[in-house]
Amino acid sequence: MTTPTMQSVERVFEVVEVLWREDGAGPAAVAEALDVHRSTAHGYLRSLEAVGYAVNDGGTYELSYRFLDMGTRLQYRNRVFQAAREEISRLSRETEELPTLVVEEAGSAVILHQRPGANALELGTYSGMRTPLHTTASGKTILAHMPAERVDAILDGGLERVTERTVTDPDRLRKRLATVREDGHAVDVDQQVVGMGTVAVPLHPDDDHVASLAIACPSERIRNESYQDELLGALKESRNRVSIKYQYGR
Amino acid sequence: MTTPTMQSVERVFEVVEVLWREDGAGPAAVAEALDVHRSTAHGYLRSLEAVGYAVNDGGTYELSYRFLDMGTRLQYRNRVFQAAREEISRLSRETEELPTLVVEEAGSAVILHQRPGANALELGTYSGMRTPLHTTASGKTILAHMPAERVDAILDGGLERVTERTVTDPDRLRKRLATVREDGHAVDVDQQVVGMGTVAVPLHPDDDHVASLAIACPSERIRNESYQDELLGALKESRNRVSIKYQYGR
DNA sequence: GCGTTCGTTTCCTATTACCAAACGAGTCTG
DNA sequence: CAGACTCGTTTGGTAATAGGAAACGAACGC
């Protein structure tokens, strides 16, 4: 923990961040953002280009789709993703909503995959997007099935508030998680985004991995209880199929 | 061109490559792969973790989904993608095949998006995947609509052979491109992958960008001419809609 | 049980990343 | 139209930093 991190590595990813923010930039802009000399910034940009993570378009450098390449390869390599892919397609066709697969990484929720159906909400969500675990229905089902000591470690990090309905009190959250465990699912309405409701079930294919399968849809549709039950039924059926597929390989 | 690239930047992305190949590794494995001292490898791993692009799971480090995050954000930022997204969903539902959006980057074809339909082929393709431009129907439609000097520059780089049917002779390729320009589309059967056929149309929303909209399906289906025409018609209709959407904003 | 290998930390120094200066090309301005 | 900027890029000298050696504790295998 006391070992310092490498300046050049931190900086090159700061450059990546700047290239993202500015949607492409030259040495001058990067130099100003990092507070270094122009020639230094130039070195980073040239190196990023050499390794293929940036492209030089006549003096201004842009991030390349190598990020998409590597990211998608990581996504495809994930065994939960492989097991869930087809089922998510099916859910997308049959419910016409927005089925989503969420996993946990470094104490955050990560959307590993989603496939909008014909009637799906247009949210700002995307594969790879991170959210705190305690602010979404999926995250709560994941927390609810994680070892207690890991939950404690995450809660100790503080519970960020994202909307006025975010549960920020650790004890209230723990009670909520107990309820999720009993119910076997979690439902959020207008929690993360106003107008959106989510129903989520845990996906617990083995002792090491906890994930969540969820469907997001407009709040008004999810308030209809029979529709909510319908979605829940579809989710649980899919979840069971995914678990089986996961355990017995492809 | 004479300016040397930064060793530490090249190395950190070598580490990324090793972490990908080994599906997670510790300092010892990375040190051996890069031929550096264990403590050096450790520094890179710690730094990658600090910037969020790797996660430390009890001594072995794995690449994180930050790559997916950044990659997908780049994908969503692309205006051609934004304009084509809905149409690709529609094509996926209506044809039940594999509609694909391809763009050019640094002289290569990059799959920017694809959405398998209910009957789609299961290929090894994925968003972010790169191929040479001259080996796919999409790539050829892109080449066919690129400025001649850029085509020359790319052809000068050599035409890699990927199957026995790859066009590797520059002059034959140029003739083929002329045909593609005349026809307004390109069709490949068993070229890239045996058993797969692709029909592609150019997507040329403005003077700076050339992309391609394509549908991949089993060879036997595409050999049926009326089916091929059906796909082509759907593609061209979608292409026109995407062009309009691109020009008149979202 | 010992030996090995691992991740990790500390310290030293030699490498390397950084800055300064300068060049040529392009753009804006007076 | 000309001058003065700013830009990307290259060069070389130097000081900060990345890399190597050694050592610690823990985990594993023999």
Coordinates of C-alpha atoms (C1' of nucleotides) in Angstrom, one line a residue:
Chain A
M1 CA 0.0 0.0 0.0
T2 CA 2.9 2.3 0.6
T3 CA 4.5 1.5 -2.7
P4 CA 4.1 4.5 -5.0
T5 CA 2.5 4.0 -8.4
M6 CA 4.3 4.8 -11.6
Q7 CA 4.0 8.3 -12.7
S8 CA 4.2 7.5 -16.4
V9 CA 1.4 4.9 -16.1
E10 CA -0.9 7.3 -14.2
R11 CA -0.2 10.0 -16.8
V12 CA -0.8 7.9 -19.8
F13 CA -4.2 7.1 -18.6
E14 CA -4.8 10.7 -17.7
V15 CA -4.0 11.4 -21.3
V16 CA -6.6 8.8 -22.3
E17 CA -9.1 10.6 -20.0
V18 CA -8.3 14.0 -21.7
L19 CA -8.6 12.5 -25.2
W20 CA -12.0 11.2 -24.1
R21 CA -13.2 14.5 -22.6
E22 CA -12.0 16.6 -25.4
D23 CA -13.0 14.1 -28.1
G24 CA -9.5 14.2 -29.5
A25 CA -6.7 16.6 -28.8
G26 CA -3.2 17.6 -29.7
P27 CA -0.1 18.0 -27.6
A28 CA -0.9 21.5 -26.7
A29 CA -4.3 20.7 -25.2
V30 CA -3.0 17.6 -23.4
A31 CA 0.0 19.5 -22.1
E32 CA -2.2 22.2 -20.5
A33 CA -4.6 19.6 -19.0
L34 CA -1.7 17.6 -17.4
D35 CA 0.4 20.7 -16.6
V36 CA 3.4 19.3 -18.5
H37 CA 5.5 20.5 -21.4
R38 CA 4.2 20.2 -24.9
S39 CA 6.9 17.8 -25.9
T40 CA 6.1 15.6 -22.9
A41 CA 2.5 15.4 -23.9
H42 CA 3.6 14.7 -27.5
G43 CA 5.6 11.7 -26.3
Y44 CA 2.6 10.2 -24.6
L45 CA 0.4 10.7 -27.6
R46 CA 2.9 9.2 -29.9
S47 CA 3.3 6.2 -27.7
L48 CA -0.4 5.7 -27.4
E49 CA -0.5 5.7 -31.1
A50 CA 2.3 3.3 -31.4
V51 CA 0.5 0.8 -29.1
G52 CA -2.7 1.2 -31.1
Y53 CA -4.8 2.9 -28.5
A54 CA -4.9 6.2 -30.2
V55 CA -4.9 7.3 -33.8
N56 CA -3.2 10.4 -35.2
D57 CA -5.4 12.3 -37.6
G58 CA -3.2 15.1 -38.9
G59 CA -1.9 16.3 -35.6
T60 CA -4.9 15.7 -33.4
Y61 CA -5.0 12.4 -31.6
E62 CA -8.2 10.4 -30.9
L63 CA -8.8 7.3 -28.9
S64 CA -9.0 4.2 -31.0
Y65 CA -11.6 1.4 -31.1
R66 CA -8.9 -0.8 -29.5
F67 CA -10.7 0.0 -26.3
L68 CA -13.9 -1.4 -27.7
D69 CA -12.0 -4.4 -29.1
M70 CA -10.4 -5.3 -25.7
G71 CA -13.6 -4.5 -23.8
T72 CA -15.8 -6.7 -25.9
R73 CA -13.2 -9.5 -25.8
L74 CA -13.3 -9.3 -22.0
Q75 CA -17.1 -9.3 -22.1
Y76 CA -17.2 -12.4 -24.3
R77 CA -14.7 -14.2 -22.2
N78 CA -16.8 -13.9 -19.1
R79 CA -18.5 -17.2 -18.5
V80 CA -21.6 -15.7 -17.0
F81 CA -22.0 -13.6 -20.1
Q82 CA -21.6 -16.6 -22.4
A83 CA -24.2 -18.5 -20.4
A84 CA -26.7 -15.6 -20.4
R85 CA -26.3 -14.2 -23.9
E86 CA -29.0 -16.2 -25.6
E87 CA -31.4 -15.9 -22.7
I88 CA -31.1 -12.1 -22.8
S89 CA -31.8 -12.1 -26.5
R90 CA -34.9 -14.1 -25.8
L91 CA -36.0 -11.8 -23.0
S92 CA -35.5 -8.9 -25.3
R93 CA -37.7 -10.4 -27.9
E94 CA -40.4 -11.7 -25.6
T95 CA -40.7 -8.8 -23.2
E96 CA -39.7 -6.0 -25.7
E97 CA -38.2 -4.2 -22.7
L98 CA -34.5 -3.8 -21.6
P99 CA -33.0 -7.0 -20.1
T100 CA -29.7 -6.5 -18.5
L101 CA -26.9 -8.6 -17.0
V102 CA -25.0 -7.0 -14.1
V103 CA -21.9 -8.3 -12.4
E104 CA -19.8 -7.0 -9.5
E105 CA -16.2 -5.7 -9.9
A106 CA -14.1 -4.0 -7.3
G107 CA -17.2 -3.2 -5.2
S108 CA -19.2 -1.6 -8.0
A109 CA -22.0 -2.9 -10.2
V110 CA -21.0 -3.2 -13.9
I111 CA -23.5 -3.7 -16.7
L112 CA -22.0 -6.6 -18.6
H113 CA -24.6 -6.8 -21.3
Q114 CA -28.0 -5.4 -22.2
R115 CA -30.2 -5.7 -25.3
P116 CA -33.0 -3.3 -25.8
G117 CA -36.2 -4.8 -27.1
A118 CA -38.6 -3.2 -29.5
N119 CA -40.4 -1.1 -26.8
A120 CA -37.5 -0.5 -24.6
L121 CA -36.8 2.6 -22.7
E122 CA -34.0 4.8 -24.0
L123 CA -31.8 5.2 -21.0
G124 CA -28.2 6.4 -20.8
T125 CA -27.0 2.9 -19.8
Y126 CA -24.5 0.9 -21.7
S127 CA -22.3 -2.1 -21.4
G128 CA -19.4 -1.4 -19.1
M129 CA -21.2 1.3 -17.2
R130 CA -20.5 1.3 -13.5
T131 CA -22.8 2.3 -10.6
P132 CA -22.6 1.9 -6.9
L133 CA -24.1 -1.4 -5.8
H134 CA -26.6 0.1 -3.4
T135 CA -28.4 2.3 -5.9
T136 CA -29.9 -0.2 -8.3
A137 CA -32.2 -3.2 -8.0
S138 CA -29.5 -5.4 -9.6
G139 CA -26.8 -4.2 -7.2
K140 CA -29.0 -4.9 -4.2
T141 CA -29.6 -8.5 -5.3
I142 CA -25.9 -8.9 -5.7
L143 CA -25.1 -7.3 -2.3
A144 CA -27.8 -9.6 -0.8
H145 CA -25.9 -12.7 -1.9
M146 CA -22.4 -11.6 -1.1
P147 CA -20.4 -12.8 1.9
A148 CA -21.2 -10.6 4.9
E149 CA -17.6 -9.4 5.3
R150 CA -17.5 -8.1 1.8
V151 CA -20.7 -6.3 2.3
D152 CA -19.3 -4.7 5.4
A153 CA -16.2 -3.6 3.5
I154 CA -18.4 -2.0 0.8
L155 CA -20.8 -0.3 3.2
D156 CA -17.8 1.1 5.1
G157 CA -16.8 2.9 2.0
G158 CA -19.9 5.1 2.4
L159 CA -23.2 5.1 0.6
E160 CA -23.3 7.8 -2.0
R161 CA -26.7 9.4 -2.6
V162 CA -27.7 9.6 -6.3
T163 CA -31.4 10.5 -6.0
E164 CA -33.5 11.6 -3.0
R165 CA -34.7 8.0 -2.7
T166 CA -31.3 6.4 -2.4
V167 CA -30.9 4.3 0.8
T168 CA -27.9 5.9 2.4
D169 CA -28.2 4.4 5.9
P170 CA -26.2 1.2 6.3
D171 CA -28.7 -0.4 8.7
R172 CA -31.7 0.4 6.6
L173 CA -29.8 -1.0 3.6
R174 CA -29.0 -4.2 5.5
K175 CA -32.7 -4.7 6.3
R176 CA -33.6 -4.0 2.7
L177 CA -31.1 -6.7 1.7
A178 CA -32.7 -9.2 4.1
T179 CA -36.0 -8.5 2.4
V180 CA -34.4 -9.0 -1.0
R181 CA -33.1 -12.4 0.2
E182 CA -36.5 -13.5 1.4
D183 CA -38.3 -12.3 -1.7
G184 CA -35.7 -13.7 -4.1
H185 CA -35.9 -10.5 -6.1
A186 CA -35.7 -6.7 -5.9
V187 CA -37.9 -4.1 -7.4
D188 CA -37.0 -0.4 -7.7
V189 CA -39.3 2.3 -9.1
D190 CA -38.0 5.8 -9.8
Q191 CA -34.9 5.0 -7.7
Q192 CA -32.1 5.4 -10.1
V193 CA -33.8 7.3 -12.9
V194 CA -37.2 8.9 -12.6
G195 CA -39.6 7.2 -14.9
M196 CA -37.7 3.9 -14.8
G197 CA -38.5 0.8 -12.9
T198 CA -36.4 -2.3 -12.5
V199 CA -37.0 -5.8 -11.4
A200 CA -34.0 -7.9 -10.7
V201 CA -33.2 -11.5 -9.6
P202 CA -29.9 -12.8 -8.3
L203 CA -27.8 -15.0 -10.6
H204 CA -25.5 -17.1 -8.4
P205 CA -24.0 -19.7 -10.7
D206 CA -21.2 -20.8 -8.3
D207 CA -19.7 -19.9 -4.9
D208 CA -17.3 -17.4 -6.4
H209 CA -19.6 -15.4 -8.7
V210 CA -22.6 -13.3 -8.0
A211 CA -24.4 -11.6 -10.8
S212 CA -27.9 -10.3 -11.5
L213 CA -30.4 -10.6 -14.3
A214 CA -32.7 -7.6 -14.5
I215 CA -35.3 -6.0 -16.7
A216 CA -35.8 -2.2 -16.8
C217 CA -39.0 -0.6 -18.1
P218 CA -41.1 2.5 -17.7
S219 CA -42.4 3.1 -14.1
E220 CA -46.0 3.1 -15.2
R221 CA -45.8 -0.3 -16.7
I222 CA -44.0 -1.9 -13.7
R223 CA -46.6 -0.5 -11.3
N224 CA -49.0 -2.9 -12.9
E225 CA -48.6 -5.8 -10.6
S226 CA -49.6 -8.5 -13.0
Y227 CA -47.1 -7.2 -15.5
Q228 CA -44.5 -7.1 -12.8
D229 CA -45.2 -10.7 -12.0
E230 CA -45.0 -11.6 -15.6
L231 CA -41.5 -10.0 -15.9
L232 CA -40.4 -11.7 -12.7
G233 CA -41.6 -15.0 -13.9
A234 CA -39.7 -14.6 -17.2
L235 CA -36.6 -13.5 -15.3
K236 CA -36.6 -16.5 -13.0
E237 CA -37.1 -18.9 -15.8
S238 CA -34.2 -17.3 -17.6
R239 CA -32.1 -17.3 -14.5
N240 CA -32.6 -21.0 -14.0
R241 CA -31.7 -21.8 -17.6
V242 CA -28.6 -19.6 -17.4
S243 CA -27.5 -21.3 -14.2
I244 CA -27.8 -24.7 -15.8
K245 CA -26.0 -23.7 -18.9
Y246 CA -23.2 -22.2 -16.7
Q247 CA -22.7 -25.3 -14.7
Y248 CA -22.8 -27.7 -17.6
G249 CA -20.5 -25.7 -19.8
R250 CA -21.3 -24.8 -23.4
Chain B
M1 CA 8.9 9.2 -37.0
T2 CA 12.3 9.3 -35.5
T3 CA 11.1 10.2 -32.1
P4 CA 11.3 7.2 -29.9
T5 CA 8.2 6.0 -28.0
M6 CA 8.1 5.9 -24.3
Q7 CA 9.3 2.6 -22.9
S8 CA 7.0 2.7 -19.9
V9 CA 3.9 3.3 -22.1
E10 CA 4.8 0.5 -24.4
R11 CA 5.4 -1.8 -21.5
V12 CA 2.2 -1.0 -19.6
F13 CA 0.2 -2.0 -22.7
E14 CA 2.4 -5.1 -23.0
V15 CA 1.3 -5.9 -19.5
V16 CA -2.3 -5.4 -20.6
E17 CA -1.7 -7.9 -23.4
V18 CA -0.2 -10.4 -21.0
L19 CA -3.1 -10.0 -18.7
W20 CA -5.4 -10.7 -21.6
R21 CA -3.5 -13.7 -22.9
E22 CA -3.1 -15.3 -19.5
D23 CA -6.5 -14.3 -18.3
G24 CA -5.0 -12.7 -15.2
A25 CA -1.5 -13.0 -13.9
G26 CA 0.8 -12.1 -11.0
P27 CA 4.1 -10.2 -11.0
A28 CA 6.1 -13.4 -11.6
A29 CA 4.3 -14.3 -14.8
V30 CA 4.3 -10.8 -16.1
A31 CA 8.0 -10.4 -15.3
E32 CA 8.9 -13.5 -17.2
A33 CA 6.8 -12.4 -20.2
L34 CA 8.3 -8.9 -20.4
D35 CA 11.8 -10.1 -19.3
V36 CA 12.0 -7.7 -16.4
H37 CA 12.4 -8.0 -12.7
R38 CA 9.5 -9.1 -10.6
S39 CA 9.4 -5.8 -8.7
T40 CA 9.2 -4.0 -12.0
A41 CA 6.3 -6.0 -13.1
H42 CA 4.7 -5.5 -9.7
G43 CA 5.0 -1.7 -10.2
Y44 CA 3.1 -1.9 -13.5
L45 CA 0.4 -4.1 -12.1
R46 CA -0.1 -1.8 -9.1
S47 CA -0.3 1.2 -11.3
L48 CA -2.8 -0.4 -13.6
E49 CA -4.9 -1.2 -10.6
A50 CA -4.6 2.4 -9.3
V51 CA -5.9 3.8 -12.6
G52 CA -8.7 1.3 -12.6
Y53 CA -7.8 -0.7 -15.6
A54 CA -6.9 -3.8 -13.6
V55 CA -8.3 -5.4 -10.4
N56 CA -6.2 -7.2 -7.8
D57 CA -7.8 -10.4 -6.7
G58 CA -5.5 -11.6 -4.0
G59 CA -2.2 -11.3 -5.7
T60 CA -3.3 -12.1 -9.3
Y61 CA -4.3 -9.1 -11.4
E62 CA -7.0 -9.1 -14.0
L63 CA -8.1 -6.6 -16.6
S64 CA -11.1 -4.7 -15.5
Y65 CA -14.2 -3.8 -17.4
R66 CA -13.0 -0.2 -17.6
F67 CA -12.0 -1.2 -21.1
L68 CA -15.6 -2.1 -21.9
D69 CA -16.7 1.1 -20.3
M70 CA -14.4 3.3 -22.4
G71 CA -14.9 1.2 -25.5
T72 CA -18.7 1.4 -25.4
R73 CA -18.6 5.1 -24.6
L74 CA -16.5 5.6 -27.8
Q75 CA -19.0 3.5 -29.7
Y76 CA -21.9 5.5 -28.5
R77 CA -20.2 8.8 -29.2
N78 CA -19.8 7.9 -32.9
R79 CA -22.4 9.8 -34.8
V80 CA -22.7 7.1 -37.5
F81 CA -23.5 4.6 -34.7
Q82 CA -26.1 6.9 -33.2
A83 CA -27.8 7.3 -36.6
A84 CA -27.6 3.6 -37.4
R85 CA -28.5 2.0 -34.0
E86 CA -32.3 1.9 -34.4
E87 CA -32.1 0.8 -38.0
I88 CA -29.8 -2.1 -37.1
S89 CA -32.3 -3.2 -34.4
R90 CA -35.0 -3.1 -37.0
L91 CA -32.9 -5.1 -39.5
S92 CA -32.1 -7.6 -36.8
R93 CA -35.8 -8.1 -36.1
E94 CA -37.0 -8.1 -39.7
T95 CA -34.3 -10.2 -41.3
E96 CA -33.5 -12.3 -38.2
E97 CA -29.9 -12.4 -39.6
L98 CA -26.8 -10.5 -38.4
P99 CA -26.8 -6.8 -39.4
T100 CA -23.5 -5.1 -38.9
L101 CA -22.1 -1.6 -39.0
V102 CA -18.5 -1.3 -40.1
V103 CA -16.3 1.8 -40.1
E104 CA -12.7 2.4 -41.1
E105 CA -9.9 3.3 -38.6
A106 CA -6.2 3.5 -39.3
G107 CA -6.6 1.6 -42.6
S108 CA -8.5 -1.3 -41.0
A109 CA -12.2 -2.3 -40.9
V110 CA -13.7 -2.1 -37.5
I111 CA -17.0 -3.6 -36.6
L112 CA -18.7 -0.8 -34.7
H113 CA -21.9 -2.6 -33.9
Q114 CA -23.8 -5.7 -34.7
R115 CA -27.0 -7.2 -33.4
P116 CA -27.8 -10.9 -34.1
G117 CA -31.4 -11.7 -35.0
A118 CA -33.3 -14.8 -34.0
N119 CA -31.8 -16.9 -36.8
A120 CA -28.4 -15.4 -36.9
L121 CA -25.2 -17.2 -37.6
E122 CA -22.9 -17.6 -34.6
L123 CA -19.7 -16.2 -35.9
G124 CA -16.7 -15.2 -33.8
T125 CA -17.3 -11.5 -34.7
Y126 CA -17.8 -8.8 -32.1
S127 CA -17.9 -5.1 -31.7
G128 CA -14.4 -3.6 -32.0
M129 CA -13.1 -6.5 -34.0
R130 CA -10.7 -5.5 -36.7
T131 CA -10.1 -7.0 -40.1
P132 CA -8.2 -5.9 -43.2
L133 CA -10.4 -3.8 -45.5
H134 CA -9.9 -5.9 -48.6
T135 CA -11.1 -9.2 -47.0
T136 CA -14.7 -8.4 -46.3
A137 CA -17.7 -7.2 -48.3
S138 CA -18.0 -4.2 -45.9
G139 CA -14.4 -3.3 -46.3
K140 CA -14.6 -3.4 -50.0
T141 CA -17.6 -1.0 -50.1
I142 CA -15.6 1.3 -47.8
L143 CA -12.5 1.1 -50.0
A144 CA -14.6 1.6 -53.1
H145 CA -15.7 5.0 -51.8
M146 CA -12.5 6.3 -50.3
P147 CA -10.2 8.9 -51.9
A148 CA -7.9 7.2 -54.4
E149 CA -4.7 8.3 -52.6
R150 CA -5.9 6.7 -49.4
V151 CA -6.7 3.5 -51.2
D152 CA -3.2 3.6 -52.8
A153 CA -1.6 4.0 -49.4
I154 CA -3.5 1.1 -48.0
L155 CA -2.8 -1.2 -50.9
D156 CA 0.9 -0.3 -50.7
G157 CA 0.8 -1.8 -47.3
G158 CA 0.3 -5.2 -48.8
L159 CA -2.8 -7.4 -49.1
E160 CA -2.8 -10.1 -46.5
R161 CA -4.3 -13.4 -47.6
V162 CA -6.8 -14.8 -45.0
T163 CA -8.5 -17.5 -47.1
E164 CA -7.7 -19.0 -50.5
R165 CA -10.2 -16.8 -52.1
T166 CA -8.8 -13.5 -50.8
V167 CA -8.0 -11.0 -53.5
T168 CA -4.3 -10.3 -53.0
D169 CA -3.5 -8.7 -56.4
P170 CA -3.8 -4.9 -56.2
D171 CA -5.0 -4.5 -59.8
R172 CA -7.6 -7.2 -59.5
L173 CA -8.8 -5.6 -56.2
R174 CA -9.1 -2.2 -58.0
K175 CA -11.2 -3.7 -60.7
R176 CA -13.3 -5.4 -58.0
L177 CA -13.8 -2.0 -56.3
A178 CA -14.9 -0.4 -59.6
T179 CA -17.6 -3.1 -59.9
V180 CA -18.7 -2.5 -56.3
R181 CA -19.0 1.2 -57.2
E182 CA -21.1 0.4 -60.2
D183 CA -23.3 -2.1 -58.5
G184 CA -23.7 0.1 -55.4
H185 CA -23.1 -3.0 -53.2
A186 CA -20.8 -5.9 -52.5
V187 CA -21.5 -9.6 -52.0
D188 CA -19.1 -12.1 -50.6
V189 CA -19.8 -15.8 -50.3
D190 CA -17.4 -18.1 -48.3
Q191 CA -14.7 -15.4 -48.5
Q192 CA -14.0 -14.5 -45.0
V193 CA -15.5 -17.6 -43.3
V194 CA -16.6 -20.7 -45.1
G195 CA -20.4 -21.1 -44.7
M196 CA -20.9 -17.3 -44.4
G197 CA -22.1 -14.9 -47.0
T198 CA -22.2 -11.1 -46.6
V199 CA -24.1 -8.4 -48.5
A200 CA -22.9 -4.9 -47.8
V201 CA -23.8 -1.4 -49.0
P202 CA -21.8 1.8 -48.5
L203 CA -22.9 4.3 -46.0
H204 CA -21.5 7.7 -46.9
P205 CA -23.1 10.3 -44.7
D206 CA -20.7 13.1 -45.4
D207 CA -17.4 13.8 -47.2
D208 CA -15.3 12.9 -44.2
H209 CA -16.8 9.6 -43.2
V210 CA -17.2 6.3 -45.0
A211 CA -18.9 3.4 -43.4
S212 CA -20.8 0.3 -44.4
L213 CA -24.0 -1.4 -43.5
A214 CA -24.0 -5.2 -44.0
I215 CA -25.9 -8.4 -43.3
A216 CA -24.1 -11.7 -42.8
C217 CA -26.0 -15.0 -43.2
P218 CA -25.4 -18.6 -44.1
S219 CA -24.0 -19.1 -47.6
E220 CA -26.8 -21.3 -48.7
R221 CA -29.4 -18.7 -47.9
I222 CA -27.5 -15.9 -49.7
R223 CA -27.1 -18.0 -52.8
N224 CA -30.9 -17.8 -53.2
E225 CA -31.0 -14.7 -55.5
S226 CA -34.4 -13.5 -54.5
Y227 CA -33.4 -13.7 -50.8
Q228 CA -30.2 -11.8 -51.6
D229 CA -32.3 -9.1 -53.3
E230 CA -34.6 -8.9 -50.3
L231 CA -31.6 -8.3 -48.0
L232 CA -30.2 -5.8 -50.4
G233 CA -33.4 -3.9 -50.5
A234 CA -33.7 -3.8 -46.8
L235 CA -30.1 -2.7 -46.5
K236 CA -30.5 0.2 -49.0
E237 CA -33.7 1.3 -47.3
S238 CA -32.0 1.4 -44.0
R239 CA -28.9 3.1 -45.4
N240 CA -31.1 5.9 -46.7
R241 CA -32.8 6.4 -43.4
V242 CA -29.5 6.4 -41.6
S243 CA -28.1 9.0 -44.0
I244 CA -31.0 11.3 -43.4
K245 CA -30.9 10.8 -39.7
Y246 CA -27.2 11.5 -39.7
Q247 CA -27.6 14.7 -41.7
Y248 CA -30.5 16.1 -39.8
G249 CA -29.2 15.4 -36.3
R250 CA -31.0 13.2 -33.9
Chain C
dG1 C1' 9.7 -30.4 8.0
dC2 C1' 12.4 -27.9 4.7
dG3 C1' 12.8 -25.9 0.4
dT4 C1' 10.8 -23.3 -3.1
dT5 C1' 8.0 -19.8 -5.1
dC6 C1' 5.0 -16.3 -4.6
dG7 C1' 3.5 -11.2 -3.8
dT8 C1' 5.3 -7.3 -1.7
dT9 C1' 8.5 -3.7 0.1
dT10 C1' 12.8 -1.0 0.5
dC11 C1' 16.8 1.1 -1.2
dC12 C1' 20.2 2.5 -4.6
dT13 C1' 21.5 4.0 -9.2
dA14 C1' 21.4 4.1 -14.1
dT15 C1' 18.2 4.7 -17.2
dT16 C1' 14.7 7.4 -19.0
dA17 C1' 11.1 10.6 -19.0
dC18 C1' 11.0 15.5 -18.7
dC19 C1' 11.9 20.3 -19.9
dA20 C1' 13.9 23.9 -22.7
dA21 C1' 14.9 25.6 -27.1
dA22 C1' 14.2 25.7 -32.0
dC23 C1' 12.2 24.6 -36.6
dG24 C1' 8.6 24.7 -40.2
dA25 C1' 3.9 25.0 -41.2
dG26 C1' -0.4 26.9 -40.6
dT27 C1' -3.7 30.5 -39.0
dC28 C1' -5.2 34.8 -37.4
dT29 C1' -4.8 39.8 -37.4
dG30 C1' -3.6 44.4 -38.1
Chain D
dC1 C1' -0.3 41.2 -47.5
dA2 C1' 3.0 40.7 -43.8
dG3 C1' 3.9 40.0 -39.3
dA4 C1' 3.0 37.6 -35.0
dC5 C1' 1.1 34.3 -33.1
dT6 C1' 0.1 29.0 -32.1
dC7 C1' 0.5 24.6 -33.5
dG8 C1' 2.9 19.8 -34.0
dT9 C1' 7.3 18.0 -34.1
dT10 C1' 12.3 17.2 -33.3
dT11 C1' 16.6 17.7 -30.8
dG12 C1' 19.8 17.3 -26.8
dG13 C1' 21.0 17.9 -21.8
dT14 C1' 19.7 16.8 -17.1
dA15 C1' 17.2 15.6 -13.1
dA16 C1' 13.6 12.8 -11.7
dT17 C1' 12.1 8.2 -12.0
dA18 C1' 11.7 3.5 -13.4
dG19 C1' 14.2 -0.7 -12.8
dG20 C1' 17.2 -4.1 -10.4
dA21 C1' 18.9 -6.5 -6.4
dA22 C1' 18.0 -8.1 -1.9
dA23 C1' 15.0 -9.4 1.7
dC24 C1' 10.6 -10.4 4.3
dG25 C1' 6.4 -13.2 5.3
dA26 C1' 3.2 -16.3 3.6
dA27 C1' 1.6 -20.1 0.9
dC28 C1' 2.5 -24.2 -1.4
dG29 C1' 4.7 -28.7 -2.6
dC30 C1' 7.8 -32.4 -1.8

